mmCIF file of C-alpha atoms in Angstrom:
data_model
loop_
_atom_site.group_PDB
_atom_site.id
_atom_site.type_symbol
_atom_site.label_atom_id
_atom_site.label_comp_id
_atom_site.label_asym_id
_atom_site.label_seq_id
_atom_site.Cartn_x
_atom_site.Cartn_y
_atom_site.Cartn_z
ATOM 1 C CA MET A 27 129.335 139.819 142.884
ATOM 2 C CA LYS A 28 129.477 139.552 146.750
ATOM 3 C CA LYS A 29 131.397 142.694 147.392
ATOM 4 C CA ILE A 30 130.633 146.416 146.986
ATOM 5 C CA ALA A 31 132.556 149.588 148.129
ATOM 6 C CA VAL A 32 131.085 153.042 147.745
ATOM 7 C CA PHE A 33 133.052 156.604 148.434
ATOM 8 C CA THR A 34 132.010 160.543 147.925
ATOM 9 C CA SER A 35 134.381 162.567 145.822
ATOM 10 C CA GLY A 36 134.214 166.437 144.888
ATOM 11 C CA GLY A 37 132.592 169.082 146.214
ATOM 12 C CA ASP A 38 130.197 167.604 149.149
ATOM 13 C CA ALA A 39 126.721 167.904 148.768
ATOM 14 C CA PRO A 40 123.103 167.820 151.001
ATOM 15 C CA GLY A 41 122.268 164.293 150.246
ATOM 16 C CA MET A 42 125.417 162.303 150.076
ATOM 17 C CA ASN A 43 124.560 160.700 153.409
ATOM 18 C CA ALA A 44 120.986 159.451 152.406
ATOM 19 C CA CYS A 45 123.083 158.246 149.380
ATOM 20 C CA ILE A 46 125.646 156.182 151.129
ATOM 21 C CA ARG A 47 122.988 154.771 153.198
ATOM 22 C CA ALA A 48 120.799 153.597 150.305
ATOM 23 C CA VAL A 49 123.871 152.070 148.706
ATOM 24 C CA VAL A 50 124.907 150.301 152.156
ATOM 25 C CA ARG A 51 121.611 148.947 153.359
ATOM 26 C CA THR A 52 120.212 147.892 149.448
ATOM 27 C CA GLY A 53 123.377 145.859 149.460
ATOM 28 C CA ILE A 54 122.957 144.058 152.406
ATOM 29 C CA TYR A 55 119.371 143.193 151.272
ATOM 30 C CA HIS A 56 120.962 142.009 148.333
ATOM 31 C CA ASP A 57 123.269 139.831 150.199
ATOM 32 C CA LEU A 58 126.412 142.110 149.588
ATOM 33 C CA GLU A 59 129.080 142.768 151.589
ATOM 34 C CA VAL A 60 129.408 146.629 151.593
ATOM 35 C CA TYR A 61 132.534 148.779 152.300
ATOM 36 C CA GLY A 62 132.949 152.558 152.557
ATOM 37 C CA ILE A 63 135.985 154.257 151.124
ATOM 38 C CA MET A 64 136.979 157.025 153.084
ATOM 39 C CA TYR A 65 138.114 160.794 151.784
ATOM 40 C CA GLY A 66 137.664 159.681 148.008
ATOM 41 C CA TYR A 67 140.344 158.694 145.593
ATOM 42 C CA ASP A 68 142.612 159.412 148.501
ATOM 43 C CA GLY A 69 141.496 157.360 150.858
ATOM 44 C CA MET A 70 140.946 154.766 147.754
ATOM 45 C CA ILE A 71 145.010 154.450 147.335
ATOM 46 C CA ASN A 72 146.036 154.620 150.502
ATOM 47 C CA GLY A 73 143.520 151.969 151.747
ATOM 48 C CA ASP A 74 141.229 154.118 153.468
ATOM 49 C CA ILE A 75 138.260 150.953 153.216
ATOM 50 C CA LYS A 76 136.188 149.899 156.306
ATOM 51 C CA ARG A 77 132.994 147.090 156.268
ATOM 52 C CA MET A 78 130.037 148.869 156.836
ATOM 53 C CA HIS A 79 126.863 147.567 158.400
ATOM 54 C CA THR A 80 123.477 148.449 158.740
ATOM 55 C CA HIS A 81 123.961 150.612 162.295
ATOM 56 C CA SER A 82 126.895 152.217 160.109
ATOM 57 C CA VAL A 83 124.584 154.006 158.430
ATOM 58 C CA SER A 84 122.106 154.811 161.404
ATOM 59 C CA ASN A 85 120.664 158.596 161.901
ATOM 60 C CA ILE A 86 122.459 160.288 158.741
ATOM 61 C CA VAL A 87 119.712 160.448 156.358
ATOM 62 C CA GLN A 88 118.895 164.066 157.614
ATOM 63 C CA ARG A 89 122.435 164.814 157.932
ATOM 64 C CA GLY A 90 124.272 167.571 155.237
ATOM 65 C CA GLY A 91 128.014 166.787 154.105
ATOM 66 C CA THR A 92 129.209 163.203 153.821
ATOM 67 C CA ILE A 93 130.134 160.717 156.679
ATOM 68 C CA LEU A 94 132.593 159.145 154.242
ATOM 69 C CA LYS A 95 134.864 162.353 153.583
ATOM 70 C CA SER A 96 136.218 163.957 150.682
ATOM 71 C CA ALA A 97 139.474 164.817 149.658
ATOM 72 C CA ARG A 98 141.346 165.913 146.149
ATOM 73 C CA SER A 99 143.558 163.424 144.687
ATOM 74 C CA GLU A 100 146.588 164.623 142.646
ATOM 75 C CA GLU A 101 148.129 161.169 142.996
ATOM 76 C CA PHE A 102 144.844 159.783 141.704
ATOM 77 C CA ARG A 103 145.628 161.754 138.297
ATOM 78 C CA THR A 104 149.124 159.060 138.042
ATOM 79 C CA GLY A 105 148.901 155.876 135.956
ATOM 80 C CA GLU A 106 151.041 155.041 139.532
ATOM 81 C CA GLY A 107 148.705 156.317 141.614
ATOM 82 C CA ARG A 108 145.176 154.395 140.277
ATOM 83 C CA LYS A 109 146.900 151.318 140.506
ATOM 84 C CA LYS A 110 147.645 151.694 143.580
ATOM 85 C CA ALA A 111 143.977 152.670 144.272
ATOM 86 C CA TYR A 112 143.046 149.092 142.112
ATOM 87 C CA GLU A 113 145.286 147.443 144.214
ATOM 88 C CA GLN A 114 143.726 148.329 147.160
ATOM 89 C CA ILE A 115 139.994 147.381 146.111
ATOM 90 C CA LYS A 116 141.376 144.072 144.971
ATOM 91 C CA LYS A 117 142.788 143.266 148.480
ATOM 92 C CA HIS A 118 139.549 143.979 150.373
ATOM 93 C CA GLY A 119 137.762 141.782 147.175
ATOM 94 C CA ILE A 120 136.086 144.774 146.162
ATOM 95 C CA GLU A 121 133.942 143.650 142.910
ATOM 96 C CA GLY A 122 131.980 147.116 142.331
ATOM 97 C CA LEU A 123 132.271 150.565 143.182
ATOM 98 C CA VAL A 124 129.423 153.380 143.675
ATOM 99 C CA ALA A 125 130.686 156.979 142.897
ATOM 100 C CA ILE A 126 128.870 159.676 144.339
ATOM 101 C CA GLY A 127 129.933 162.877 143.131
ATOM 102 C CA GLY A 128 130.228 165.539 139.590
ATOM 103 C CA ASP A 129 131.442 165.164 136.918
ATOM 104 C CA GLY A 130 135.518 165.061 138.129
ATOM 105 C CA THR A 131 134.461 162.169 140.264
ATOM 106 C CA PHE A 132 132.866 160.231 137.286
ATOM 107 C CA THR A 133 135.591 161.196 134.914
ATOM 108 C CA GLY A 134 138.151 159.320 137.127
ATOM 109 C CA ALA A 135 135.464 156.371 137.850
ATOM 110 C CA GLN A 136 135.770 155.943 134.209
ATOM 111 C CA ILE A 137 139.528 155.813 133.773
ATOM 112 C CA LEU A 138 139.988 153.487 136.606
ATOM 113 C CA SER A 139 136.895 151.056 135.376
ATOM 114 C CA LYS A 140 138.682 150.994 131.544
ATOM 115 C CA GLU A 141 142.208 150.890 133.015
ATOM 116 C CA PHE A 142 141.412 147.630 135.350
ATOM 117 C CA GLY A 143 137.832 146.453 134.723
ATOM 118 C CA ILE A 144 136.421 147.329 137.669
ATOM 119 C CA PRO A 145 132.669 147.707 137.128
ATOM 120 C CA VAL A 146 131.505 151.554 138.436
ATOM 121 C CA ILE A 147 128.336 153.175 139.042
ATOM 122 C CA GLY A 148 127.741 156.769 139.716
ATOM 123 C CA CYS A 149 125.662 158.994 141.694
ATOM 124 C CA PRO A 150 124.932 162.528 140.730
ATOM 125 C CA GLY A 151 126.079 164.324 143.652
ATOM 126 C CA THR A 152 126.623 168.074 143.565
ATOM 127 C CA ILE A 153 124.728 171.489 144.038
ATOM 128 C CA ASP A 154 125.414 173.235 140.607
ATOM 129 C CA ASN A 155 122.632 170.604 139.374
ATOM 130 C CA ASP A 156 124.762 170.650 135.655
ATOM 131 C CA ILE A 157 125.428 166.719 135.145
ATOM 132 C CA TYR A 158 123.990 165.422 132.249
ATOM 133 C CA GLY A 159 121.709 162.436 132.235
ATOM 134 C CA THR A 160 119.172 163.802 135.294
ATOM 135 C CA ASP A 161 116.531 166.235 135.811
ATOM 136 C CA PHE A 162 118.131 166.954 139.269
ATOM 137 C CA THR A 163 121.364 166.325 141.576
ATOM 138 C CA ILE A 164 121.874 165.601 145.027
ATOM 139 C CA GLY A 165 122.551 168.469 146.656
ATOM 140 C CA PHE A 166 121.171 171.264 144.053
ATOM 141 C CA ASP A 167 117.367 171.397 146.425
ATOM 142 C CA THR A 168 118.995 172.131 149.424
ATOM 143 C CA ALA A 169 121.136 174.594 147.740
ATOM 144 C CA LEU A 170 118.698 176.628 146.024
ATOM 145 C CA ASN A 171 116.336 176.366 149.497
ATOM 146 C CA THR A 172 119.280 177.987 151.355
ATOM 147 C CA ALA A 173 120.293 180.756 148.776
ATOM 148 C CA LEU A 174 116.395 181.706 148.703
ATOM 149 C CA GLU A 175 116.374 181.924 152.267
ATOM 150 C CA ALA A 176 119.467 183.783 152.318
ATOM 151 C CA ILE A 177 117.618 186.640 149.533
ATOM 152 C CA ASP A 178 114.615 186.981 151.316
ATOM 153 C CA LYS A 179 116.578 188.403 154.069
ATOM 154 C CA VAL A 180 118.935 190.303 152.222
ATOM 155 C CA ARG A 181 115.559 191.733 150.372
ATOM 156 C CA ASP A 182 114.576 192.769 153.599
ATOM 157 C CA THR A 183 117.308 195.302 154.308
ATOM 158 C CA ALA A 184 117.484 196.068 150.677
ATOM 159 C CA ALA A 185 113.353 197.457 150.605
ATOM 160 C CA ALA A 186 114.626 199.265 154.130
ATOM 161 C CA HIS A 187 117.782 201.193 152.539
ATOM 162 C CA ASP A 188 116.361 201.410 149.048
ATOM 163 C CA ARG A 189 119.621 199.370 148.577
ATOM 164 C CA ILE A 190 120.485 197.899 145.124
ATOM 165 C CA PHE A 191 122.312 194.476 145.889
ATOM 166 C CA PHE A 192 123.909 192.389 144.202
ATOM 167 C CA ILE A 193 124.215 188.788 145.354
ATOM 168 C CA GLU A 194 126.192 185.643 144.758
ATOM 169 C CA VAL A 195 125.629 182.476 144.721
ATOM 170 C CA MET A 196 127.472 179.363 143.657
ATOM 171 C CA GLY A 197 127.965 178.163 139.905
ATOM 172 C CA ARG A 198 131.711 178.293 138.261
ATOM 173 C CA ASP A 199 129.926 176.661 134.914
ATOM 174 C CA SER A 200 126.086 176.675 135.502
ATOM 175 C CA GLY A 201 123.349 178.964 136.517
ATOM 176 C CA TYR A 202 121.048 176.930 137.512
ATOM 177 C CA ILE A 203 121.079 178.042 141.560
ATOM 178 C CA ALA A 204 121.113 181.583 140.203
ATOM 179 C CA VAL A 205 118.372 181.115 137.603
ATOM 180 C CA GLU A 206 116.021 179.139 140.196
ATOM 181 C CA CYS A 207 116.646 181.410 143.083
ATOM 182 C CA GLY A 208 115.855 184.303 141.250
ATOM 183 C CA ILE A 209 112.871 183.298 140.388
ATOM 184 C CA GLY A 210 112.136 182.157 143.622
ATOM 185 C CA GLY A 211 113.379 185.381 145.140
ATOM 186 C CA GLY A 212 111.887 187.773 142.876
ATOM 187 C CA ALA A 213 115.370 188.781 141.624
ATOM 188 C CA GLU A 214 115.365 191.583 139.207
ATOM 189 C CA LEU A 215 117.752 190.492 137.056
ATOM 190 C CA VAL A 216 120.044 187.409 137.298
ATOM 191 C CA MET A 217 123.466 187.212 135.279
ATOM 192 C CA VAL A 218 124.813 183.541 135.174
ATOM 193 C CA PRO A 219 127.624 181.890 132.746
ATOM 194 C CA GLU A 220 125.116 180.240 130.003
ATOM 195 C CA THR A 221 123.875 183.736 128.818
ATOM 196 C CA LYS A 222 126.247 186.923 128.173
ATOM 197 C CA THR A 223 124.598 190.160 130.085
ATOM 198 C CA SER A 224 126.812 193.259 129.930
ATOM 199 C CA ILE A 225 127.407 196.065 132.100
ATOM 200 C CA GLN A 226 125.771 198.369 129.852
ATOM 201 C CA ASP A 227 122.691 195.880 130.081
ATOM 202 C CA VAL A 228 122.810 195.981 133.856
ATOM 203 C CA VAL A 229 122.975 199.964 133.677
ATOM 204 C CA LYS A 230 119.984 200.493 131.326
ATOM 205 C CA SER A 231 117.626 197.627 133.661
ATOM 206 C CA LEU A 232 118.464 198.711 136.820
ATOM 207 C CA LYS A 233 117.967 202.617 135.399
ATOM 208 C CA GLY A 234 114.624 201.708 133.847
ATOM 209 C CA LEU A 235 113.418 200.000 136.926
ATOM 210 C CA ARG A 236 114.881 202.840 139.264
ATOM 211 C CA LYS A 237 111.260 204.339 137.825
ATOM 212 C CA THR A 238 108.900 201.831 139.769
ATOM 213 C CA LYS A 239 110.939 200.302 142.582
ATOM 214 C CA THR A 240 113.194 201.934 145.239
ATOM 215 C CA SER A 241 115.591 198.605 145.602
ATOM 216 C CA SER A 242 117.121 195.886 143.240
ATOM 217 C CA ILE A 243 118.122 192.409 143.569
ATOM 218 C CA VAL A 244 120.911 191.346 141.019
ATOM 219 C CA VAL A 245 121.838 187.468 141.309
ATOM 220 C CA VAL A 246 125.083 186.734 139.886
ATOM 221 C CA ALA A 247 126.631 183.061 139.591
ATOM 222 C CA GLU A 248 130.030 183.025 140.675
ATOM 223 C CA GLY A 249 131.064 181.724 137.127
ATOM 224 C CA ASP A 250 129.621 184.741 135.200
ATOM 225 C CA GLU A 251 131.946 186.270 131.972
ATOM 226 C CA GLU A 252 132.039 189.762 133.498
ATOM 227 C CA GLY A 253 133.335 188.457 136.909
ATOM 228 C CA GLY A 254 132.224 187.806 140.779
ATOM 229 C CA ALA A 255 129.526 189.760 142.210
ATOM 230 C CA ALA A 256 131.676 192.458 144.058
ATOM 231 C CA GLU A 257 133.824 193.132 140.409
ATOM 232 C CA ILE A 258 130.307 193.656 138.506
ATOM 233 C CA MET A 259 129.096 195.863 141.135
ATOM 234 C CA GLU A 260 132.222 197.976 141.080
ATOM 235 C CA LYS A 261 131.658 198.555 137.469
ATOM 236 C CA VAL A 262 127.986 198.990 137.305
ATOM 237 C CA LYS A 263 128.719 202.032 139.707
ATOM 238 C CA LYS A 264 131.386 203.200 137.557
ATOM 239 C CA ASP A 265 129.769 203.190 134.771
ATOM 240 C CA ILE A 266 125.619 204.323 136.071
ATOM 241 C CA ASN A 267 127.755 207.573 137.711
ATOM 242 C CA ASN A 268 125.350 208.745 140.124
ATOM 243 C CA GLU A 269 126.280 209.085 144.029
ATOM 244 C CA ASN A 270 123.032 208.626 145.148
ATOM 245 C CA LEU A 271 122.330 205.050 144.593
ATOM 246 C CA ASP A 272 123.429 202.861 147.438
ATOM 247 C CA PHE A 273 124.904 199.845 146.612
ATOM 248 C CA LYS A 274 125.928 196.689 148.762
ATOM 249 C CA VAL A 275 127.130 193.092 147.808
ATOM 250 C CA THR A 276 126.837 189.999 149.460
ATOM 251 C CA THR A 277 128.526 186.488 148.894
ATOM 252 C CA LEU A 278 126.766 183.577 149.924
ATOM 253 C CA GLY A 279 129.853 180.917 149.346
ATOM 254 C CA HIS A 280 130.069 177.485 151.291
ATOM 255 C CA ILE A 281 126.645 178.152 153.349
ATOM 256 C CA GLN A 282 125.279 176.459 150.154
ATOM 257 C CA ARG A 283 126.976 173.368 150.286
ATOM 258 C CA GLY A 284 125.757 172.820 154.195
ATOM 259 C CA GLY A 285 122.440 172.121 155.982
ATOM 260 C CA ASN A 286 120.027 169.728 156.394
ATOM 261 C CA PRO A 287 119.173 168.089 153.643
ATOM 262 C CA THR A 288 115.650 168.745 152.114
ATOM 263 C CA ALA A 289 113.068 165.944 151.879
ATOM 264 C CA LYS A 290 113.530 166.156 147.764
ATOM 265 C CA ASP A 291 117.320 165.689 148.203
ATOM 266 C CA ARG A 292 116.901 163.177 150.477
ATOM 267 C CA ILE A 293 114.430 160.720 148.403
ATOM 268 C CA LEU A 294 116.657 161.549 145.604
ATOM 269 C CA GLY A 295 119.905 160.107 146.942
ATOM 270 C CA SER A 296 118.039 157.575 148.468
ATOM 271 C CA TRP A 297 116.526 156.540 144.685
ATOM 272 C CA CYS A 298 120.078 156.662 143.212
ATOM 273 C CA GLY A 299 121.694 155.023 145.768
ATOM 274 C CA VAL A 300 119.135 151.636 145.144
ATOM 275 C CA ALA A 301 119.696 152.258 141.953
ATOM 276 C CA ALA A 302 123.435 151.753 141.676
ATOM 277 C CA VAL A 303 123.715 148.826 143.715
ATOM 278 C CA GLU A 304 120.878 147.119 141.468
ATOM 279 C CA GLY A 305 122.609 148.221 138.196
ATOM 280 C CA LEU A 306 125.971 146.906 139.236
ATOM 281 C CA MET A 307 123.892 143.608 140.432
ATOM 282 C CA GLN A 308 122.375 144.134 136.909
ATOM 283 C CA GLY A 309 126.170 144.054 135.284
ATOM 284 C CA LYS A 310 126.174 147.533 134.189
ATOM 285 C CA THR A 311 129.113 149.795 134.392
ATOM 286 C CA ASN A 312 130.447 153.201 133.663
ATOM 287 C CA CYS A 313 127.304 154.614 133.993
ATOM 288 C CA MET A 314 125.058 157.205 135.811
ATOM 289 C CA ALA A 315 121.907 156.031 137.964
ATOM 290 C CA GLY A 316 119.786 159.474 137.681
ATOM 291 C CA ILE A 317 116.107 160.134 137.469
ATOM 292 C CA ILE A 318 114.283 161.538 134.560
ATOM 293 C CA HIS A 319 110.611 162.048 134.746
ATOM 294 C CA GLU A 320 110.292 160.104 137.602
ATOM 295 C CA GLU A 321 112.014 157.131 136.022
ATOM 296 C CA VAL A 322 115.444 155.557 136.780
ATOM 297 C CA VAL A 323 117.986 156.262 133.791
ATOM 298 C CA TYR A 324 121.476 154.606 133.109
ATOM 299 C CA THR A 325 123.356 157.049 131.455
ATOM 300 C CA ASP A 326 127.140 156.432 129.996
ATOM 301 C CA PHE A 327 129.716 158.050 132.122
ATOM 302 C CA ASN A 328 130.712 159.594 128.568
ATOM 303 C CA ASP A 329 127.952 161.777 127.917
ATOM 304 C CA CYS A 330 127.359 163.044 131.657
ATOM 305 C CA ILE A 331 130.940 163.922 131.243
ATOM 306 C CA THR A 332 130.566 165.330 127.340
ATOM 307 C CA LYS A 333 127.619 166.853 127.515
ATOM 308 C CA ASP A 334 126.224 170.327 128.517
ATOM 309 C CA LYS A 335 122.625 170.487 130.457
ATOM 310 C CA PRO A 336 121.574 173.899 129.614
ATOM 311 C CA LEU A 337 119.267 176.048 131.486
ATOM 312 C CA LYS A 338 115.578 176.530 130.486
ATOM 313 C CA LYS A 339 115.443 179.926 128.261
ATOM 314 C CA ASP A 340 112.080 179.901 129.338
ATOM 315 C CA TYR A 341 113.217 180.328 132.980
ATOM 316 C CA LEU A 342 115.600 183.491 131.694
ATOM 317 C CA LYS A 343 111.954 184.856 130.539
ATOM 318 C CA LEU A 344 110.066 184.849 133.848
ATOM 319 C CA ILE A 345 112.552 186.810 135.479
ATOM 320 C CA GLU A 346 112.175 189.515 132.284
ATOM 321 C CA ILE A 347 108.346 189.462 132.750
ATOM 322 C CA LEU A 348 108.216 188.778 136.497
ATOM 323 C CA SER A 349 110.957 192.006 137.306
ATOM 324 C CA ILE A 350 108.636 194.835 136.097
#
């Protein structure tokens, strides 16, 4: 293998640049030509591909986002679109790909690899920490700390005005951010997609907590079955029927995606990037380079895509114990 390329796809995550840097410099270290594909699969189709050098990735390890940009590509979902993408890869003489992203990115990579025989290894880049085959995903720790900092600030105003705040964090299908920032931020309740928490349960808990606390924080993952934070707050207000309680909603939104990556995300991104390139050189394909118990592990794309990464039940128990 003489030429490889790297791209980012799906939602951006802090630490992606550290991973890009690692892929480029590891490739050069092993005498490979390394190319960067701009705008994910869309750029692959359009031939937006450029040669990368050591200086191309200088001074990016500390930056959020992705220097290679990211974009959705409906065309890549079609056989014709994937054929165009492969033709561009072939045109540049690229013999292997490193795909940085989540399960959607890996799904596309797996299909492309199987259809055209191009070796692909993935790096887990998503703030949701919901990819099977790695203890942590690139971007999760930074997003968690961003959410935690916001919760700390909201708690100050909640305490000052004796308010009940419903704080919505990202997590359409996964409650990792909600649970961990709930524990770290001292939340009284956490609502996540993985477990069912009825409005009646929330009302009962808040009424019980009111006997010992004048303010409360409820962290809501955006994908909770009862709805987002605003919808849940309205349901609780209607059910609790107490005009003396002051309810507020804060939605953290995309601030969780931005910001300088933490040391943990920079190191994780670097580690995964090196492992991806060396995996390609060893003949591996259709797998993700992740870290489990401080060791590099290669997990088949099919497992990454189809297998769930369950929340630790101990986390939910911690919140229950510590909220009293």
